[in-house]
Short mmCIF file of C-alpha atoms in Angstrom, two decimals:
data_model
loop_
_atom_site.label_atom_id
_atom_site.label_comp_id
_atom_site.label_asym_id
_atom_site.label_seq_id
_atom_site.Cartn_x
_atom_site.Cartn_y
_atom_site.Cartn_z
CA UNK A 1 19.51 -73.79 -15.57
CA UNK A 2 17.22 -73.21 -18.98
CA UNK A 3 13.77 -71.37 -18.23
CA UNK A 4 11.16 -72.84 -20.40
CA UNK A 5 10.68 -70.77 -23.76
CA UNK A 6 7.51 -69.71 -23.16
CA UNK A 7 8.24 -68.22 -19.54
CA UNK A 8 11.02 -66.00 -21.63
CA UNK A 9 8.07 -65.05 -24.26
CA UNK A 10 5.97 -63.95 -21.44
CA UNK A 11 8.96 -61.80 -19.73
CA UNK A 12 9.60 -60.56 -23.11
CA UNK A 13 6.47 -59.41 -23.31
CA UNK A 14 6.04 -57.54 -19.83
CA UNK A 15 9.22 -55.81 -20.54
CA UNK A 16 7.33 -54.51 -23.62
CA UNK A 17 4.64 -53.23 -21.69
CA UNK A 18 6.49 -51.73 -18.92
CA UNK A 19 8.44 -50.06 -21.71
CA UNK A 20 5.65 -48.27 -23.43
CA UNK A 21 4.67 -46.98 -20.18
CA UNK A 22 7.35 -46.29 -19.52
CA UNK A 23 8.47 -43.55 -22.30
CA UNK A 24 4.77 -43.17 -23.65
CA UNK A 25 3.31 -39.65 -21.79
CA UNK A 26 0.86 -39.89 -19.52
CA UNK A 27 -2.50 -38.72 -20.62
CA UNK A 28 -3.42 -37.87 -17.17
CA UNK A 29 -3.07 -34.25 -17.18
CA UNK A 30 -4.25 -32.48 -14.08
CA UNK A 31 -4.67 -28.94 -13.69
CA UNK A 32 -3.40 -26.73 -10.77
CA UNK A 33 -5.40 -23.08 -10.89
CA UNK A 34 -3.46 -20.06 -10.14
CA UNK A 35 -0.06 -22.24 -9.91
CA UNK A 36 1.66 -18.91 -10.38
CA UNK A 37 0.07 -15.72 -8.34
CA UNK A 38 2.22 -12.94 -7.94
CA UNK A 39 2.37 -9.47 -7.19
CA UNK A 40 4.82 -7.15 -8.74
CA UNK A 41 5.28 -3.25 -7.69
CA UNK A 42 7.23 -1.58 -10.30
CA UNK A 43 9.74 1.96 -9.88
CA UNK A 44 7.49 4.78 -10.45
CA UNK A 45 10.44 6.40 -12.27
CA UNK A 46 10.13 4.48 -15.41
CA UNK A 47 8.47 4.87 -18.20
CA UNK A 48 4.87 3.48 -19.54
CA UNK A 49 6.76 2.14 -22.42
CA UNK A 50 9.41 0.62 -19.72
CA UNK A 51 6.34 -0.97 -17.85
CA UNK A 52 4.94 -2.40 -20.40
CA UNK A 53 8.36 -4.19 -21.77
CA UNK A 54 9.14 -5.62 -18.25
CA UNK A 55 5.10 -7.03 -18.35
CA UNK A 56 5.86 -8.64 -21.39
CA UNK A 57 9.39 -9.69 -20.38
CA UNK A 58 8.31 -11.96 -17.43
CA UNK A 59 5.03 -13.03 -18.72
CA UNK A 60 6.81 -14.31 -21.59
CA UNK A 61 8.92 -16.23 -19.92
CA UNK A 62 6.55 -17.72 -17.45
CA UNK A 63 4.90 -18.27 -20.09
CA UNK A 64 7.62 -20.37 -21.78
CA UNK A 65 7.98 -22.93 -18.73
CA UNK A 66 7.23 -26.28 -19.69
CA UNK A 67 9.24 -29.61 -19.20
CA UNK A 68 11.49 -29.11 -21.87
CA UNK A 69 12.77 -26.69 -19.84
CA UNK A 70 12.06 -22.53 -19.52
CA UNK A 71 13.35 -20.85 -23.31
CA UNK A 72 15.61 -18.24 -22.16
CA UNK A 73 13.94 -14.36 -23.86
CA UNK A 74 16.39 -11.66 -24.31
CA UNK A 75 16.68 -10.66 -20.42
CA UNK A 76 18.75 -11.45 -17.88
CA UNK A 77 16.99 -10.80 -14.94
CA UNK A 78 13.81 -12.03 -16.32
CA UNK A 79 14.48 -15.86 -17.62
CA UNK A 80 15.69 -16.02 -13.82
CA UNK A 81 11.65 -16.43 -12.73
CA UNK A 82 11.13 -18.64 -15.24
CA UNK A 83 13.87 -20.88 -14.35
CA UNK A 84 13.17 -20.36 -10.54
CA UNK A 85 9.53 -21.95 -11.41
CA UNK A 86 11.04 -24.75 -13.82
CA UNK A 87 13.01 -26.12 -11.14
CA UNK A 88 10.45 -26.04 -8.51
CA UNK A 89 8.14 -28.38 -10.80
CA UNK A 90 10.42 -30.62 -11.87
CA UNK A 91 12.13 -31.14 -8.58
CA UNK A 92 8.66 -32.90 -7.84
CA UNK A 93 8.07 -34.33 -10.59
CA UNK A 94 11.33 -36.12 -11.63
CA UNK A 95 11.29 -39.03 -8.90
CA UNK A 96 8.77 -41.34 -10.43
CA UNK A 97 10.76 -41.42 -13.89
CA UNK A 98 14.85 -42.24 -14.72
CA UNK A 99 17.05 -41.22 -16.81
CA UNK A 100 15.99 -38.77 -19.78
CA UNK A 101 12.38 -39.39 -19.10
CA UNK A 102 10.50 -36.91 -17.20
CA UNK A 103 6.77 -36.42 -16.29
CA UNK A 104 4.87 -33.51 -18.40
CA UNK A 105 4.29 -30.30 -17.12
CA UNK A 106 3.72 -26.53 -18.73
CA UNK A 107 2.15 -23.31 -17.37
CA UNK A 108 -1.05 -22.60 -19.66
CA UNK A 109 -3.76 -19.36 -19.51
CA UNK A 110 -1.24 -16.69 -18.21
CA UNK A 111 -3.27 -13.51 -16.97
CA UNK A 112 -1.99 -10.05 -16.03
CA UNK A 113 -3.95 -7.36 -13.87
CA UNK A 114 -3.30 -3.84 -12.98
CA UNK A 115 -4.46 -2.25 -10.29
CA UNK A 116 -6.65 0.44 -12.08
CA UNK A 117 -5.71 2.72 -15.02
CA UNK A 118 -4.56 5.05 -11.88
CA UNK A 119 -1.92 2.94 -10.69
CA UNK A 120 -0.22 0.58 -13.41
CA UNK A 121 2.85 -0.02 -11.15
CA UNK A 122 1.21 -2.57 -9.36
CA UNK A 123 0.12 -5.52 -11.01
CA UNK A 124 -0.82 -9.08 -10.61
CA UNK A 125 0.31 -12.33 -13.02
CA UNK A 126 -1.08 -15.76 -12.57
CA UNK A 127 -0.64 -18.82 -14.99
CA UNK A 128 -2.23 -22.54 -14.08
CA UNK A 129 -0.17 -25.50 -13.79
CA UNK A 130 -0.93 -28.52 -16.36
CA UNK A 131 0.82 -31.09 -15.35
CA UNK A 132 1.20 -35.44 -15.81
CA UNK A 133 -0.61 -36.30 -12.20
CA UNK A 134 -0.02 -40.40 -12.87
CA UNK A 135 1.81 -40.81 -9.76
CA UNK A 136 4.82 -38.68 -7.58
CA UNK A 137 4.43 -35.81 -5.52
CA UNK A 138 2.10 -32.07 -6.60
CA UNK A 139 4.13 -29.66 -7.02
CA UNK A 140 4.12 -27.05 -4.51
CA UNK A 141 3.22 -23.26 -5.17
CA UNK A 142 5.64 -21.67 -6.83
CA UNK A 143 6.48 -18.66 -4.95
CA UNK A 144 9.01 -15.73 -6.62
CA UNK A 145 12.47 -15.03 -4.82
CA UNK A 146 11.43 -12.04 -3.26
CA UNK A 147 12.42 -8.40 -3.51
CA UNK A 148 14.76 -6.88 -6.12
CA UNK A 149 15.65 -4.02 -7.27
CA UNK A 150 16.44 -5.62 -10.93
CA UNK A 151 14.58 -4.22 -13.77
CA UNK A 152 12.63 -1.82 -12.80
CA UNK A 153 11.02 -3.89 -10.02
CA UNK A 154 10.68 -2.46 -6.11
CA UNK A 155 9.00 -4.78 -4.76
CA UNK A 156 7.86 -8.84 -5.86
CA UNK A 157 5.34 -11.10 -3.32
CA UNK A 158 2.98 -13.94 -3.63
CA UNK A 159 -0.29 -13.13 -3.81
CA UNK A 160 -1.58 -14.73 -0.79
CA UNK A 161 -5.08 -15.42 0.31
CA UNK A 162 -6.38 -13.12 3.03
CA UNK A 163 -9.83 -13.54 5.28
CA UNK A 164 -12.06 -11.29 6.92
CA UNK A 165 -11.02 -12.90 11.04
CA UNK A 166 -14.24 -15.60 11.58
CA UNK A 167 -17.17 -13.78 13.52
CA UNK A 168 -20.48 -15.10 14.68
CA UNK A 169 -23.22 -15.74 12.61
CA UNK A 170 -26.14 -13.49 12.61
CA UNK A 171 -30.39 -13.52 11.42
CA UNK A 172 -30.76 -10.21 10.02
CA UNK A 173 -33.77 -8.01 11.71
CA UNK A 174 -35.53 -6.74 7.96
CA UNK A 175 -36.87 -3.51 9.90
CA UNK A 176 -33.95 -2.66 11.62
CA UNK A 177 -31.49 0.22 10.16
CA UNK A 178 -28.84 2.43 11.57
CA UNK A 179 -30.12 5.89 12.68
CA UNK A 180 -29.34 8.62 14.79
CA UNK A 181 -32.10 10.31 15.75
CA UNK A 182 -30.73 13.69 17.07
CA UNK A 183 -29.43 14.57 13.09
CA UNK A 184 -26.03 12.96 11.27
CA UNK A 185 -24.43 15.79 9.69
CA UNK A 186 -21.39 15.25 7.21
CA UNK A 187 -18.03 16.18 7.96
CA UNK A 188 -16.21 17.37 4.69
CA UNK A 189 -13.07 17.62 6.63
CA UNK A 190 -11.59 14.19 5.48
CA UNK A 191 -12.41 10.69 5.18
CA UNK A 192 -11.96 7.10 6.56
CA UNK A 193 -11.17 4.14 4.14
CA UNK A 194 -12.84 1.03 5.07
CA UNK A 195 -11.47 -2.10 3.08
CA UNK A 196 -14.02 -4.35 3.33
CA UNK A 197 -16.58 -6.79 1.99
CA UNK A 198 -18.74 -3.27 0.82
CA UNK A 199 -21.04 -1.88 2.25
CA UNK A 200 -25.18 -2.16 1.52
CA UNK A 201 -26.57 1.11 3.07
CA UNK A 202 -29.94 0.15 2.92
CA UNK A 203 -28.69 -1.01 6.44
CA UNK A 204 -28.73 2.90 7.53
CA UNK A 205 -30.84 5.64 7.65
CA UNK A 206 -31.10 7.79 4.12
CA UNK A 207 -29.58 10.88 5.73
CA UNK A 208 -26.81 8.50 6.88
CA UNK A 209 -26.33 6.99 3.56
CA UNK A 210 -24.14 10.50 2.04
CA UNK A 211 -21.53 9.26 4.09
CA UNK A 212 -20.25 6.79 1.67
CA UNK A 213 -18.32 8.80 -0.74
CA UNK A 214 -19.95 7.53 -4.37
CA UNK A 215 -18.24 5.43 -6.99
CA UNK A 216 -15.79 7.45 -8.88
CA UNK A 217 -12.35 7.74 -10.26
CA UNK A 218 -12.05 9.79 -6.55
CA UNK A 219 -14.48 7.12 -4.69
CA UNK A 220 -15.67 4.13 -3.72
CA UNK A 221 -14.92 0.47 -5.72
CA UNK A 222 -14.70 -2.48 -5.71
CA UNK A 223 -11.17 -3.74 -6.30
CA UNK A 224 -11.58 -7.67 -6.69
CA UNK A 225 -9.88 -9.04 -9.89
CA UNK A 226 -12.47 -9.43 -13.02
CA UNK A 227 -15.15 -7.77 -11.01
CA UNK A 228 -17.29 -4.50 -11.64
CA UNK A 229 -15.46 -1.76 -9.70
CA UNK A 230 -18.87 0.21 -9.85
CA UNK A 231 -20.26 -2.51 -7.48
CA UNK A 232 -19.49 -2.28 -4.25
CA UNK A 233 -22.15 -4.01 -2.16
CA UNK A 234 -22.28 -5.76 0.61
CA UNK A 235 -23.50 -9.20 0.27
CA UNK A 236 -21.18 -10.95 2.94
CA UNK A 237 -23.86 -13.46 5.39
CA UNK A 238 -23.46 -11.20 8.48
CA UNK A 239 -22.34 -7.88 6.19
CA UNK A 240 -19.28 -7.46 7.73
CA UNK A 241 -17.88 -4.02 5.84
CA UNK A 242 -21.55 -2.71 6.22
CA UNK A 243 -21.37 -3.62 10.00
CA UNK A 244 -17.27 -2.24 9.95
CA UNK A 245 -18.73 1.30 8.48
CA UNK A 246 -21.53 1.78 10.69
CA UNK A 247 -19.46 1.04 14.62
CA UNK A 248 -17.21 3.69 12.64
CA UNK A 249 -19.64 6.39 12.24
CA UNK A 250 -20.85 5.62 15.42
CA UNK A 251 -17.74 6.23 17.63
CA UNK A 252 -16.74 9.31 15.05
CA UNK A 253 -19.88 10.48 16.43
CA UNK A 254 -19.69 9.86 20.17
CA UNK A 255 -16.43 11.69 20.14
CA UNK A 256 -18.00 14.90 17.89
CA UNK A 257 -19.47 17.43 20.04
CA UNK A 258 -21.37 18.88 17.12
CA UNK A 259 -22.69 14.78 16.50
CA UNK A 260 -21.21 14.62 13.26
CA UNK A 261 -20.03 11.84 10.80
CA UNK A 262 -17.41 11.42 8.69
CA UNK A 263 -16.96 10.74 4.82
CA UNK A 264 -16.53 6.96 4.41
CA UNK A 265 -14.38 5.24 0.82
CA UNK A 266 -15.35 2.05 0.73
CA UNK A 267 -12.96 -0.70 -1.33
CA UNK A 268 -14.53 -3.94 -1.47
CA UNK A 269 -11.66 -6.07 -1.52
CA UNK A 270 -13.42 -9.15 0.07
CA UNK A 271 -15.60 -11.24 -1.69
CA UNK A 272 -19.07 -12.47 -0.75
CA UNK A 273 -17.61 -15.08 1.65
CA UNK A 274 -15.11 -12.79 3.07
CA UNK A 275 -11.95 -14.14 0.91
CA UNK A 276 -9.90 -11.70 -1.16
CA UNK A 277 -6.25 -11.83 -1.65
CA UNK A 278 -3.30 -9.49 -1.00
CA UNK A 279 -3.71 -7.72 -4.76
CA UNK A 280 -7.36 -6.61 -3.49
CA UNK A 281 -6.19 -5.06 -0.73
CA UNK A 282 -2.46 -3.02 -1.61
CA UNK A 283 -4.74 -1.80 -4.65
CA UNK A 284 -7.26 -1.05 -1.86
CA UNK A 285 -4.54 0.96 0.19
CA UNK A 286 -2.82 2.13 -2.67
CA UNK A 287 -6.44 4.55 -3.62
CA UNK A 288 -6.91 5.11 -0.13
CA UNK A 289 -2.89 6.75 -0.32
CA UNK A 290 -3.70 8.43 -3.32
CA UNK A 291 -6.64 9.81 -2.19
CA UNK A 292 -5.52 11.46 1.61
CA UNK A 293 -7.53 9.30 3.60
CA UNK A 294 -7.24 10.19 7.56
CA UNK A 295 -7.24 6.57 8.86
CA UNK A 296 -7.70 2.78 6.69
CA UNK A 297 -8.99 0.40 8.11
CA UNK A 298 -8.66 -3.53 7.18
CA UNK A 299 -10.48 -5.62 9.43
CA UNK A 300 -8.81 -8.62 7.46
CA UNK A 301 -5.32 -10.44 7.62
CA UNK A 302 -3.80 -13.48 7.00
CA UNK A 303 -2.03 -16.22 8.94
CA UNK A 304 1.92 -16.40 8.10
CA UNK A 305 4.98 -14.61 7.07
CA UNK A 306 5.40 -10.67 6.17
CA UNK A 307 4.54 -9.85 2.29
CA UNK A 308 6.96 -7.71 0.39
CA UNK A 309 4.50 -6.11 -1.25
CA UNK A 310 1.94 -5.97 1.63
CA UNK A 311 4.91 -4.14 3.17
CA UNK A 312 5.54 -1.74 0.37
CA UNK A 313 2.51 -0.02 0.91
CA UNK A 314 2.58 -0.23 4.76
CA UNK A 315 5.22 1.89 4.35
CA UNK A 316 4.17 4.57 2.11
CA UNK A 317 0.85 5.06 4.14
CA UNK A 318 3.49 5.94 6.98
CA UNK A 319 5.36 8.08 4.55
CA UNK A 320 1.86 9.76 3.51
CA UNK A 321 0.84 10.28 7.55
CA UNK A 322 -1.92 7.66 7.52
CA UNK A 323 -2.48 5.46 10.38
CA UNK A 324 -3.55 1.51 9.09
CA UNK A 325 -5.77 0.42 11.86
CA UNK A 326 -6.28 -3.38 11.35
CA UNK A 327 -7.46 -6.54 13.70
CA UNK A 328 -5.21 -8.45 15.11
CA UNK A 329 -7.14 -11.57 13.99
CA UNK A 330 -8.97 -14.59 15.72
CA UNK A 331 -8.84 -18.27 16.80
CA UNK A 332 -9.18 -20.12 13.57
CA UNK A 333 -10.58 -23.36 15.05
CA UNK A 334 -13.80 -24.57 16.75
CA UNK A 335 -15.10 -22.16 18.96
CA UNK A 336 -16.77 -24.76 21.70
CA UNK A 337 -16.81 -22.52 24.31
CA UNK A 338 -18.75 -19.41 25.38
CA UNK A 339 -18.18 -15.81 23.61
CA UNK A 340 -18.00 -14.33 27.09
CA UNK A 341 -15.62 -16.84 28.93
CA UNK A 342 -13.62 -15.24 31.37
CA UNK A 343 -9.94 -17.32 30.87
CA UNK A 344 -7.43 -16.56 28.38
CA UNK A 345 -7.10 -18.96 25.73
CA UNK A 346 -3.27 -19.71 25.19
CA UNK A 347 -3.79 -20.11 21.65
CA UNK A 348 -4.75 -16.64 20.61
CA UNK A 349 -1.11 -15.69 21.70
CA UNK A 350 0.30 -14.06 19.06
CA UNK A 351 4.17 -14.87 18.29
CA UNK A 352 7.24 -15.81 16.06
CA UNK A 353 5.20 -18.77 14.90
CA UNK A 354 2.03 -17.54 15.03
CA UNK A 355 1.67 -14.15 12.69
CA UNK A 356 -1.18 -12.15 11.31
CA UNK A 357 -0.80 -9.64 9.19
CA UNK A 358 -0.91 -6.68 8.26
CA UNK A 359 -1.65 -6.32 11.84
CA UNK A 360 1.81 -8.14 13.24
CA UNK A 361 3.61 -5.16 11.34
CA UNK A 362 2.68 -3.05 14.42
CA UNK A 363 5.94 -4.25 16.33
CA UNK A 364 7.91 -2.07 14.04
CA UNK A 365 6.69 1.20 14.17
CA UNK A 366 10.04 2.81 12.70
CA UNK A 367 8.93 1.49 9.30
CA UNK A 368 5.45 1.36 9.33
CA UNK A 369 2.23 3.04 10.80
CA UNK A 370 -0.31 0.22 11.75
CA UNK A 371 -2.10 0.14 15.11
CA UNK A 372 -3.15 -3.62 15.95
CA UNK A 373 -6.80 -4.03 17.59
CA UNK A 374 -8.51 -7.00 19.76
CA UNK A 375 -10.99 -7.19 21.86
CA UNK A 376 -10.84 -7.52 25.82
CA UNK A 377 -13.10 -9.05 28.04
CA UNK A 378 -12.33 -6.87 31.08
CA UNK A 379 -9.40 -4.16 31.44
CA UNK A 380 -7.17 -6.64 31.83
CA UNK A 381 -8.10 -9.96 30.02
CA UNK A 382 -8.37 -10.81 26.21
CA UNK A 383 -11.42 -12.00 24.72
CA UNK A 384 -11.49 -16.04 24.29
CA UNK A 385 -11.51 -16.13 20.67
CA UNK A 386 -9.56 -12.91 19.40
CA UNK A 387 -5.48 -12.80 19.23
CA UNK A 388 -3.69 -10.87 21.93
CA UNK A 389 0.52 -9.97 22.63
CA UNK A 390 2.00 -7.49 24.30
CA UNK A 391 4.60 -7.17 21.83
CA UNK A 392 1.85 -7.36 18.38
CA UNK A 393 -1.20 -5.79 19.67
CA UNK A 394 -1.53 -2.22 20.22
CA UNK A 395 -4.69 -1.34 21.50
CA UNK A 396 -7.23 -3.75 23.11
CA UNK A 397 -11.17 -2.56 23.46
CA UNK A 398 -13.49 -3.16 26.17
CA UNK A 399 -17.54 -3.46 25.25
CA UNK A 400 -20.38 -3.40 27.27
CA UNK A 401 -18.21 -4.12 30.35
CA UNK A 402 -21.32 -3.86 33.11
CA UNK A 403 -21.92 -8.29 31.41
CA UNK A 404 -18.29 -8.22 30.71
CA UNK A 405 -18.72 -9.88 27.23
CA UNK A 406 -16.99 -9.64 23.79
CA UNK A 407 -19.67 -8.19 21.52
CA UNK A 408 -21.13 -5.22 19.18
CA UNK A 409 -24.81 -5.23 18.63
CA UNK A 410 -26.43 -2.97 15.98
CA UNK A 411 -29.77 -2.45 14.74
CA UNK A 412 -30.43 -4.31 11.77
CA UNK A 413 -29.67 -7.71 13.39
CA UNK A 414 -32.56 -9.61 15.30
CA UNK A 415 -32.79 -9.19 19.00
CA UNK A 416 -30.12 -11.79 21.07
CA UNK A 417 -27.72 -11.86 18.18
CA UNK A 418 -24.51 -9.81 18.26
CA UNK A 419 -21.04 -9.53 16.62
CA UNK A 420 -18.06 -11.39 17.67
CA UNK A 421 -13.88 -10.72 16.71
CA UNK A 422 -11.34 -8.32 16.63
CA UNK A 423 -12.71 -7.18 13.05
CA UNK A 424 -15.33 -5.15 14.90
CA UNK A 425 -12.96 -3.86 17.43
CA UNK A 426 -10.82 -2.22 15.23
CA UNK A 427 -13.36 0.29 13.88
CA UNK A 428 -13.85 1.37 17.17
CA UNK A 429 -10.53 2.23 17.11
CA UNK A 430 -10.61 3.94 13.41
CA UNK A 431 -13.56 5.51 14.38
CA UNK A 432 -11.96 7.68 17.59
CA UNK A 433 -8.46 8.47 15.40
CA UNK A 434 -10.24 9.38 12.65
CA UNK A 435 -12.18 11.94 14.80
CA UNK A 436 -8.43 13.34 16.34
CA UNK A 437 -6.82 13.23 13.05
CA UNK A 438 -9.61 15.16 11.23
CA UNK A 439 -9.73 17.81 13.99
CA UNK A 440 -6.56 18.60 14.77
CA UNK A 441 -4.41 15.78 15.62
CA UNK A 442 -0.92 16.91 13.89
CA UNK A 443 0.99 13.17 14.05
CA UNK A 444 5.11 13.41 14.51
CA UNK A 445 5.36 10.08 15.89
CA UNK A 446 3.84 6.80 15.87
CA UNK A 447 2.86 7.56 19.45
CA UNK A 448 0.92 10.67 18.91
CA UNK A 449 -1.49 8.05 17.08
CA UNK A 450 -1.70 6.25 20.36
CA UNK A 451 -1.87 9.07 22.86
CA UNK A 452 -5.65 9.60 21.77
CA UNK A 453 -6.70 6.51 22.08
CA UNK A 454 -5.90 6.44 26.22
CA UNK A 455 -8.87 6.92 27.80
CA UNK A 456 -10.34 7.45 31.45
CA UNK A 457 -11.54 3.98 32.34
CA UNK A 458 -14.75 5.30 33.68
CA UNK A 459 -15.75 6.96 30.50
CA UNK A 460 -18.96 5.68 28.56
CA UNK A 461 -17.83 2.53 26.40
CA UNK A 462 -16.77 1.40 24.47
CA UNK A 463 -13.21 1.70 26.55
CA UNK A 464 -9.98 1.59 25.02
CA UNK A 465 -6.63 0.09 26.75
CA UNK A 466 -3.18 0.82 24.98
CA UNK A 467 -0.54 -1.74 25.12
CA UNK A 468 -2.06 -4.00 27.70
CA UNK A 469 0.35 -6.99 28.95
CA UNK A 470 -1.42 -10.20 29.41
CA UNK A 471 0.92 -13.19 31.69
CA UNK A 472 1.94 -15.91 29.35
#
């Protein structure tokens, strides 16, 4: 059978075409921010000069990743992460193209961070993704293998996105401010760190306001990558550290007989919306270590797996004696029903599938020191919206029990509008250690940090219940 000459012409000629698009690149180059986001701890036995080689080592060869393939640099362990990256991209981009002929890619705008001058073990590296988007899948996050002990490396995580847990909104009362009228002396005899959003203490009383420890190379900061570490402030919509700082001078206080307050560090490790990541708040922890703090508290977390490097520090703020009080996190979704309903809500259960850290890390308490906090409705039942477990949650916290509702008011919010979530639980809860550690309180086990947290149920409230257990 002959085909007509000009039907071959015309074949001809769209095998042309597909050719050329075939091996010509792709000029549709899309960008993926932050592709790479890691967090690398390094051995506090080597040297600057050490440090400094292993920086350049790995951001070298991250650097070097492209689809020709990651150029091996003069280190073994070190072209590994390269490599590791390589073949996550091109496992994803390889489909849509045969043979020799693969899609475009290359890491661009590589970025280091350290912690502060103070500690230069832990840093952060990110690099964006450029990559040929005409078609086939986007490439997932590349995420590094984990610990090793190669190289002068202790510890290696991603460096995961973590929230403040979602709390009602508010209409700030202009007038109002925090204020004790019977005096608010200072307590020199230690301090509490409250990792945060900030703090704006033009929310409290002036005599109030020499609680906050001052910026300093000993003080408060802000910790947020590329941000002013002198500025500190609270600007969060319903300002959630400020709000965090001032339920923890308040139950420091109820428990002092002499009504004093303690000495507050404030990181600001959240940003304005009450995002931050996992570098913001081990750097966070990491100055609160440094600097003896009595109790942290991080009324933040994130949904999924345990963080190597998260962990890391967990563990020296056991080693170091200091008790990480943090919330045990909220329902993420629509909240359609009231703050005060009285059933539990099967969803907040926390389990093997349904983590938040760092507050999850309170189910091993060989390891670490963290003391997990929700909110309970009545002695016996969890609030609707916050997370609960008998197996995760350490400590719930009963407010205003005579309406039997899950709230904190405070005075410079409008009248009828209160605070909602286990992130203003847990302060409660920082608040009332803080006092025991700072007067006394000589910790040998994990459970001396609970045993002064038991309380007589008819005490004023807010009241505290230790290892409740809820039916599933």
């Amino acid at each position: 059978m002959k085909f007509p000459r000009w039907l071959l012409w015309f074949l001809f000629f769209l095998f042309l075409l597909w050719l050329i698009w075939f091996i010509a690149p792709s000029h549709k180059m899309v960008v993926i921010k932050s592709y790479v986001n890691w967090n690398v701890v390094l051995d506090p036995k080597i040297t600057p000069a050490q440090r400094d080689s292993i920086v350049k080592l790995i951001t070298d060869d991250v650097s070097n990743v492209s689809s020709a393939g990651p150029q091996p640099v003069n280190d073994s362990f070190s072209v590994t992460f390269g490599n590791d990256i390589f073949n996550t991209i091109d496992s994803a981009q390889r489909p849509k193209k045969l043979f020799l002929f693969r899609k475009r890619f290359r890491l661009i705008n590589p970025s280091v961070h350290y912690c502060s001058c103070k500690d230069s073990l832990l840093w952060n590296l990110q690099a964006d993704l450029e990559y040929d988007g005409s078609g086939g899948s986007v490439p997932v996050t590349s995420k590094p293998r984990g610990t090793t002990a190669q190289g002068g490396i202790v510890s290696l995580g991603n460096n995961d996105s973590i929230n403040k847990p979602l709390s009602a909104g508010s209409i700030i009362n202009p007038a109002g401010i925090l204020s004790f009228p019977d005096g608010a002396a200072i307590s020199k005899s230690g301090f509490i760190s409250v990792i945060d959003t900030g703090i704006d203490t033009t929310k409290f009383e002036e005599n109030i306001r020499g609680a906050v420890i001052p910026f300093g190379d000993h003080g408060s900061r802000n910790v947020i990558i590329d941000q002013n570490a002198g500025d500190y402030k609270d600007r969060n919509d319903v300002f959630h550290g400020t709000s965090v700082a001032a339920i923890i001078l308040n139950e420091y206080r109820r428990q002092d007989a002499n009504k004093q307050l303690p000495q507050l560090m404030i990181f600001k490790a959240l940003d304005d919306s009450g995002r931050g990541d996992l570098f913001a708040l081990c750097c966070a922890m990491r100055h609160s270590i440094d600097e003896r703090a009595s109790v942290i508290n991080v009324s933040a977390g994130y949904y999924g797996p345990a963080n190597d490097v998260l962990n890391y520090y967990l563990h020296m703020s056991m080693q170091n004696k200091i008790p990480v009080i943090a919330a045990a996190g909220n329902y993420m979704g629509e909240m359609n029903n009231p703050v005060c309903e009285e059933s539990t809500n099967n969803q907040t259960l926390l389990g093997n599938s349904n983590l938040f850290y760092p507050a999850c890390a309170s189910a091993d308490s060989v390891n670490y020191s963290v003391v997990a906090v929700t909110g309970l409705h009545k002695m016996d039942t969890p609030c609707y919206y916050q997370n609960y477990s008998n197996q995760y949650v350490t400590v719930g916290v009963v407010n205003e029990p005579d309406s039997n509702c899950c709230i904190f008011r405070l005075p410079y919010f409008r009248d009828g509008v209160a605070l909602e979530g286990t992130s203003f639980a847990t302060p409660v809860v920082s608040g009332r250690l803080g006092h025991a550690l700072m007067n006394g309180l000589a910790p040998i086990s994990y459970s001396d940090y609970i045993r002064p947290l038991i309380v007589n149920p008819h005490n004023a409230p807010p009241r505290l219940v230790t290892r409740f257990y809820i039916m599933n």
